[in-house]
């Protein structure tokens, strides 16, 4: 028994060796091997049918190109983990949401910074370009807007031909409001109609002067040192003031600050508006502002870490003046960081040692913003009333804001249809858009998004490490079809990590990489690739 | 008597055993089955050190066995932990949501059983007739129709078309209730309750109706019914006083199970009518990998089912002398 087995084993071994020898011979004749198979990771169909379908549109063409492609729909948080923490992927389709603070180019550009390529960093693809890093530092320290614009555009022109990431598309947000109840509500890029300006600009035309917003999402909590959701911050922005507010065109406007000045390279001086008060009647002073920023530094609240990264400390100079001492020059600090941190009343927060553990009922809601927090009934309702003592109060036509929380978009749409709410806080379902357009009392608004869905190549792996390969793979991705079919035309094909709607920072002349299979093949051929008889791509 | 007492003690112990096993299974199921909750908690672009810090703040850096024993010890003390997503004690969230769910489900179930059981008895009496077949058809139809469909038809018809009834929520906002009782004893609340409760009631109606009808048919063959007939009692009396009483036991069992399961809420109805109940919360907690909240919700549901089964068993020992204590 044993000997027979050994014999078979020996024979197999021999056959294997001969086979191996033959294959090696065959290959050395052409000196080329098939390109390794590629796993394309995307979200599950139930999480997002659009990204799921996009992966199949891409895979289909890549197979035509001679690649072996395997689409891997992956549960969302697992996908995030494999992408950021483990960097265990070939190509991944994920998205960046367009939060207002991302209209500043700093964030999106940092996703290609080689110093962000470590596990958990913002550059999981591992793009490395010293020239890009150099420009990144220059732009982030440049206070001269024109100079910074030039640097930012240069960076886009620089990275694009290397194609470390394909920006697939920007998806329009389609929202609606009841024009029989309110007018003057203008959409804001990335925010839609539910932005911090909406309630400040809405003018009642019906008999109700409380603006009612409806949405299927609610804040996780209203703790300014624990909330990690956009929904928490959208609401809190209405009753907390910031030193700077970003206008609807994303221009930094001094708000609680009378002025923002640069003292030297690493010192920014802010002078507060005189006569401001918190909702409990206490005055807002430079002491509160300095306290707030130092408090945020102490509490180590990770959601805001990126805004605070450049800050050493804040120092009160006199009643109305604060100096921000930075560890390095930072252009985005004055525009973005100052617009994100809410001003907290020192007399309420100074006694709270660990703010992240506050229970919802113990969390203070006193701010100095244009609205006063009234209620948050989880799962049901939120309300604010107008703060009559606010410096902007005369410009505000509504007497309050209410937010009705629905279980899904179906409920929201019914609410809008029946007049229960005036504005949708979240994009409508595709099926509802047509219905809404048919309603006489509704205005439907398309809001371009500057967030984007991207396809990131892992540059550490074969064959994505090859620039020509990435360029060809991108040219073979039919993004026009994604927009027309998957988004029903409500969106735009992506070009740069800085979206076209962000006109000031976008570099309009970057190489386009339109869908072109012939160009993709030519690109590969030029880089020395070839195809075998079965059409498989060889290198 | 002593055999009955030891039986009851044994049943209670079994109940606790069952809950212990369920608690254990839930704990490991969620930890093995769901992805790292910090992935859902954390926005894109947080560095590993910060992520580790968040994990530590929730005790997720401890060995899993240690987490398990802490979890058990806490449950015994009625502490269900801290919700990752809401940053609030889980118990507070669950009690409030459970209250909202039960005040939708209980009236609906009572309505369903209050109408279903007598209706089933009546149908059995008229068995084979056109009324019987159409009664069964209606019961089965509402039982098999997806609740979101019935719900949306109801919304379209009564809410949007006729405009008689509110289509979402449990009160007209911004109405503010001073207490739970204040919240539910208002006309406005009842107004909001009608549509969802009706949809749930129609769904549940089929069970008591069919169970009652079928058990009644069995009971009709029993000797004591023959006896009653022989005594010359009127049919109506035989039906309700003799047969129906005996046929009620399986309906009561079904009722207990239904109430137990209703604690989890009917997710679909709660979503369609934006009712802030436990079912909607469970759905959200699974979506956000908020496992302290998810596992506690399931545990509460399990506790309801176990307790109500126990109550039914106790009730049986009193109602039905045929139950033996083995």
mmCIF file of C-alpha atoms in Angstrom, chain A residues 384-526:
data_model
loop_
_atom_site.group_PDB
_atom_site.id
_atom_site.type_symbol
_atom_site.label_atom_id
_atom_site.label_comp_id
_atom_site.label_asym_id
_atom_site.label_seq_id
_atom_site.Cartn_x
_atom_site.Cartn_y
_atom_site.Cartn_z
ATOM 1 C CA UNK A 384 -35.701 75.923 18.178
ATOM 2 C CA UNK A 385 -37.028 79.422 18.727
ATOM 3 C CA UNK A 386 -35.588 82.657 17.404
ATOM 4 C CA UNK A 387 -33.107 84.409 19.732
ATOM 5 C CA UNK A 388 -34.349 87.996 19.729
ATOM 6 C CA UNK A 389 -31.141 89.398 21.257
ATOM 7 C CA UNK A 390 -28.907 88.021 18.520
ATOM 8 C CA UNK A 391 -27.037 90.573 16.389
ATOM 9 C CA UNK A 392 -28.524 89.000 13.254
ATOM 10 C CA UNK A 393 -32.090 88.754 14.634
ATOM 11 C CA UNK A 394 -33.491 91.609 12.520
ATOM 12 C CA UNK A 395 -32.628 89.733 9.337
ATOM 13 C CA UNK A 396 -34.451 86.570 10.373
ATOM 14 C CA UNK A 397 -38.086 86.305 9.292
ATOM 15 C CA UNK A 398 -39.098 83.017 10.919
ATOM 16 C CA UNK A 399 -39.964 82.806 14.603
ATOM 17 C CA UNK A 400 -38.564 79.334 15.020
ATOM 18 C CA UNK A 401 -37.507 76.084 13.410
ATOM 19 C CA UNK A 402 -39.003 72.661 13.898
ATOM 20 C CA UNK A 403 -37.598 69.387 12.677
ATOM 21 C CA UNK A 404 -39.885 66.396 12.298
ATOM 22 C CA UNK A 405 -38.108 63.057 12.317
ATOM 23 C CA UNK A 406 -39.597 60.374 10.073
ATOM 24 C CA UNK A 407 -38.710 56.711 9.823
ATOM 25 C CA UNK A 408 -37.902 56.854 6.115
ATOM 26 C CA UNK A 409 -38.055 59.062 3.011
ATOM 27 C CA UNK A 410 -41.522 57.743 2.220
ATOM 28 C CA UNK A 411 -42.810 59.383 5.386
ATOM 29 C CA UNK A 412 -40.912 62.582 4.645
ATOM 30 C CA UNK A 413 -42.415 62.842 1.193
ATOM 31 C CA UNK A 414 -45.940 62.254 2.486
ATOM 32 C CA UNK A 415 -45.280 64.995 5.050
ATOM 33 C CA UNK A 416 -44.232 67.381 2.288
ATOM 34 C CA UNK A 417 -47.168 66.410 0.122
ATOM 35 C CA UNK A 418 -49.720 66.981 2.889
ATOM 36 C CA UNK A 419 -48.161 70.248 4.053
ATOM 37 C CA UNK A 420 -46.969 68.878 7.377
ATOM 38 C CA UNK A 421 -43.444 70.008 6.596
ATOM 39 C CA UNK A 422 -42.028 72.771 4.368
ATOM 40 C CA UNK A 423 -38.578 71.487 3.428
ATOM 41 C CA UNK A 424 -36.896 68.104 2.941
ATOM 42 C CA UNK A 425 -33.637 67.766 4.814
ATOM 43 C CA UNK A 426 -32.400 64.846 2.780
ATOM 44 C CA UNK A 427 -32.345 63.840 -0.876
ATOM 45 C CA UNK A 428 -35.560 62.384 -2.225
ATOM 46 C CA UNK A 429 -35.840 58.858 -3.571
ATOM 47 C CA UNK A 430 -35.677 58.690 -7.391
ATOM 48 C CA UNK A 431 -39.353 57.688 -7.599
ATOM 49 C CA UNK A 432 -40.469 60.694 -5.569
ATOM 50 C CA UNK A 433 -38.758 63.290 -7.750
ATOM 51 C CA UNK A 434 -41.229 62.932 -10.613
ATOM 52 C CA UNK A 435 -44.152 63.008 -8.203
ATOM 53 C CA UNK A 436 -42.845 66.133 -6.505
ATOM 54 C CA UNK A 437 -42.401 67.875 -9.849
ATOM 55 C CA UNK A 438 -46.079 67.239 -10.521
ATOM 56 C CA UNK A 439 -47.214 68.904 -7.283
ATOM 57 C CA UNK A 440 -48.223 72.524 -7.682
ATOM 58 C CA UNK A 441 -47.158 73.655 -4.246
ATOM 59 C CA UNK A 442 -43.657 72.192 -4.452
ATOM 60 C CA UNK A 443 -40.421 73.475 -5.922
ATOM 61 C CA UNK A 444 -37.852 70.805 -6.716
ATOM 62 C CA UNK A 445 -34.206 71.822 -6.456
ATOM 63 C CA UNK A 446 -31.108 70.088 -7.828
ATOM 64 C CA UNK A 447 -28.083 70.715 -5.655
ATOM 65 C CA UNK A 448 -24.714 69.706 -7.080
ATOM 66 C CA UNK A 449 -22.544 67.809 -4.636
ATOM 67 C CA UNK A 450 -18.858 68.395 -4.193
ATOM 68 C CA UNK A 451 -18.485 65.137 -2.354
ATOM 69 C CA UNK A 452 -17.783 62.283 -4.743
ATOM 70 C CA UNK A 453 -17.709 58.574 -5.278
ATOM 71 C CA UNK A 454 -14.215 57.422 -6.016
ATOM 72 C CA UNK A 455 -12.425 54.355 -7.232
ATOM 73 C CA UNK A 456 -9.108 54.150 -5.461
ATOM 74 C CA UNK A 457 -6.270 51.997 -6.757
ATOM 75 C CA UNK A 458 -3.950 50.346 -4.269
ATOM 76 C CA UNK A 459 -0.612 51.496 -5.647
ATOM 77 C CA UNK A 460 1.257 48.990 -3.516
ATOM 78 C CA UNK A 461 -0.083 46.066 -5.542
ATOM 79 C CA UNK A 462 0.369 44.626 -9.016
ATOM 80 C CA UNK A 463 -0.850 45.615 -11.562
ATOM 81 C CA UNK A 464 -2.226 48.859 -10.035
ATOM 82 C CA UNK A 465 1.317 49.941 -9.242
ATOM 83 C CA UNK A 466 1.760 50.615 -12.946
ATOM 84 C CA UNK A 467 0.777 54.131 -13.979
ATOM 85 C CA UNK A 468 -0.166 53.089 -17.527
ATOM 86 C CA UNK A 469 -2.357 50.327 -16.166
ATOM 87 C CA UNK A 470 -4.260 52.768 -13.926
ATOM 88 C CA UNK A 471 -4.683 55.214 -16.770
ATOM 89 C CA UNK A 472 -6.026 52.495 -19.051
ATOM 90 C CA UNK A 473 -8.356 51.152 -16.359
ATOM 91 C CA UNK A 474 -9.777 54.628 -15.846
ATOM 92 C CA UNK A 475 -10.273 55.230 -19.576
ATOM 93 C CA UNK A 476 -12.141 51.922 -19.705
ATOM 94 C CA UNK A 477 -14.572 53.033 -16.973
ATOM 95 C CA UNK A 478 -17.795 54.236 -18.525
ATOM 96 C CA UNK A 479 -18.628 57.008 -16.096
ATOM 97 C CA UNK A 480 -20.967 58.741 -18.520
ATOM 98 C CA UNK A 481 -23.168 55.656 -18.427
ATOM 99 C CA UNK A 482 -23.121 55.641 -14.623
ATOM 100 C CA UNK A 483 -24.446 59.180 -14.552
ATOM 101 C CA UNK A 484 -27.025 58.635 -17.285
ATOM 102 C CA UNK A 485 -28.286 55.244 -16.200
ATOM 103 C CA UNK A 486 -27.576 54.899 -12.498
ATOM 104 C CA UNK A 487 -28.173 58.510 -11.517
ATOM 105 C CA UNK A 488 -30.835 59.130 -14.140
ATOM 106 C CA UNK A 489 -28.790 62.086 -15.364
ATOM 107 C CA UNK A 490 -28.838 63.798 -11.975
ATOM 108 C CA UNK A 491 -25.144 64.159 -11.453
ATOM 109 C CA UNK A 492 -21.866 64.891 -13.142
ATOM 110 C CA UNK A 493 -18.928 62.791 -14.277
ATOM 111 C CA UNK A 494 -16.003 63.356 -11.939
ATOM 112 C CA UNK A 495 -12.721 64.868 -13.029
ATOM 113 C CA UNK A 496 -10.728 66.078 -10.057
ATOM 114 C CA UNK A 497 -10.887 65.523 -6.299
ATOM 115 C CA UNK A 498 -11.927 69.176 -6.190
ATOM 116 C CA UNK A 499 -15.377 69.214 -7.771
ATOM 117 C CA UNK A 500 -16.289 71.494 -10.688
ATOM 118 C CA UNK A 501 -19.007 73.137 -8.556
ATOM 119 C CA UNK A 502 -16.216 74.356 -6.288
ATOM 120 C CA UNK A 503 -15.258 76.806 -9.030
ATOM 121 C CA UNK A 504 -12.649 78.783 -7.136
ATOM 122 C CA UNK A 505 -10.433 75.774 -6.397
ATOM 123 C CA UNK A 506 -11.236 73.419 -9.258
ATOM 124 C CA UNK A 507 -8.653 73.122 -12.021
ATOM 125 C CA UNK A 508 -10.868 73.017 -15.116
ATOM 126 C CA UNK A 509 -8.227 71.902 -17.574
ATOM 127 C CA UNK A 510 -7.079 68.684 -15.964
ATOM 128 C CA UNK A 511 -6.775 65.720 -18.333
ATOM 129 C CA UNK A 512 -10.274 64.311 -18.759
ATOM 130 C CA UNK A 513 -9.917 60.534 -19.172
ATOM 131 C CA UNK A 514 -13.162 60.150 -21.095
ATOM 132 C CA UNK A 515 -14.493 56.671 -21.752
ATOM 133 C CA UNK A 516 -12.485 55.318 -24.684
ATOM 134 C CA UNK A 517 -11.641 51.631 -25.040
ATOM 135 C CA UNK A 518 -9.301 52.187 -27.974
ATOM 136 C CA UNK A 519 -7.310 54.775 -26.087
ATOM 137 C CA UNK A 520 -7.128 52.396 -23.136
ATOM 138 C CA UNK A 521 -5.752 49.629 -25.359
ATOM 139 C CA UNK A 522 -3.296 52.013 -26.968
ATOM 140 C CA UNK A 523 -2.102 53.154 -23.565
ATOM 141 C CA UNK A 524 -1.431 49.536 -22.565
ATOM 142 C CA UNK A 525 0.237 48.649 -25.815
ATOM 143 C CA UNK A 526 2.558 51.595 -25.540
#
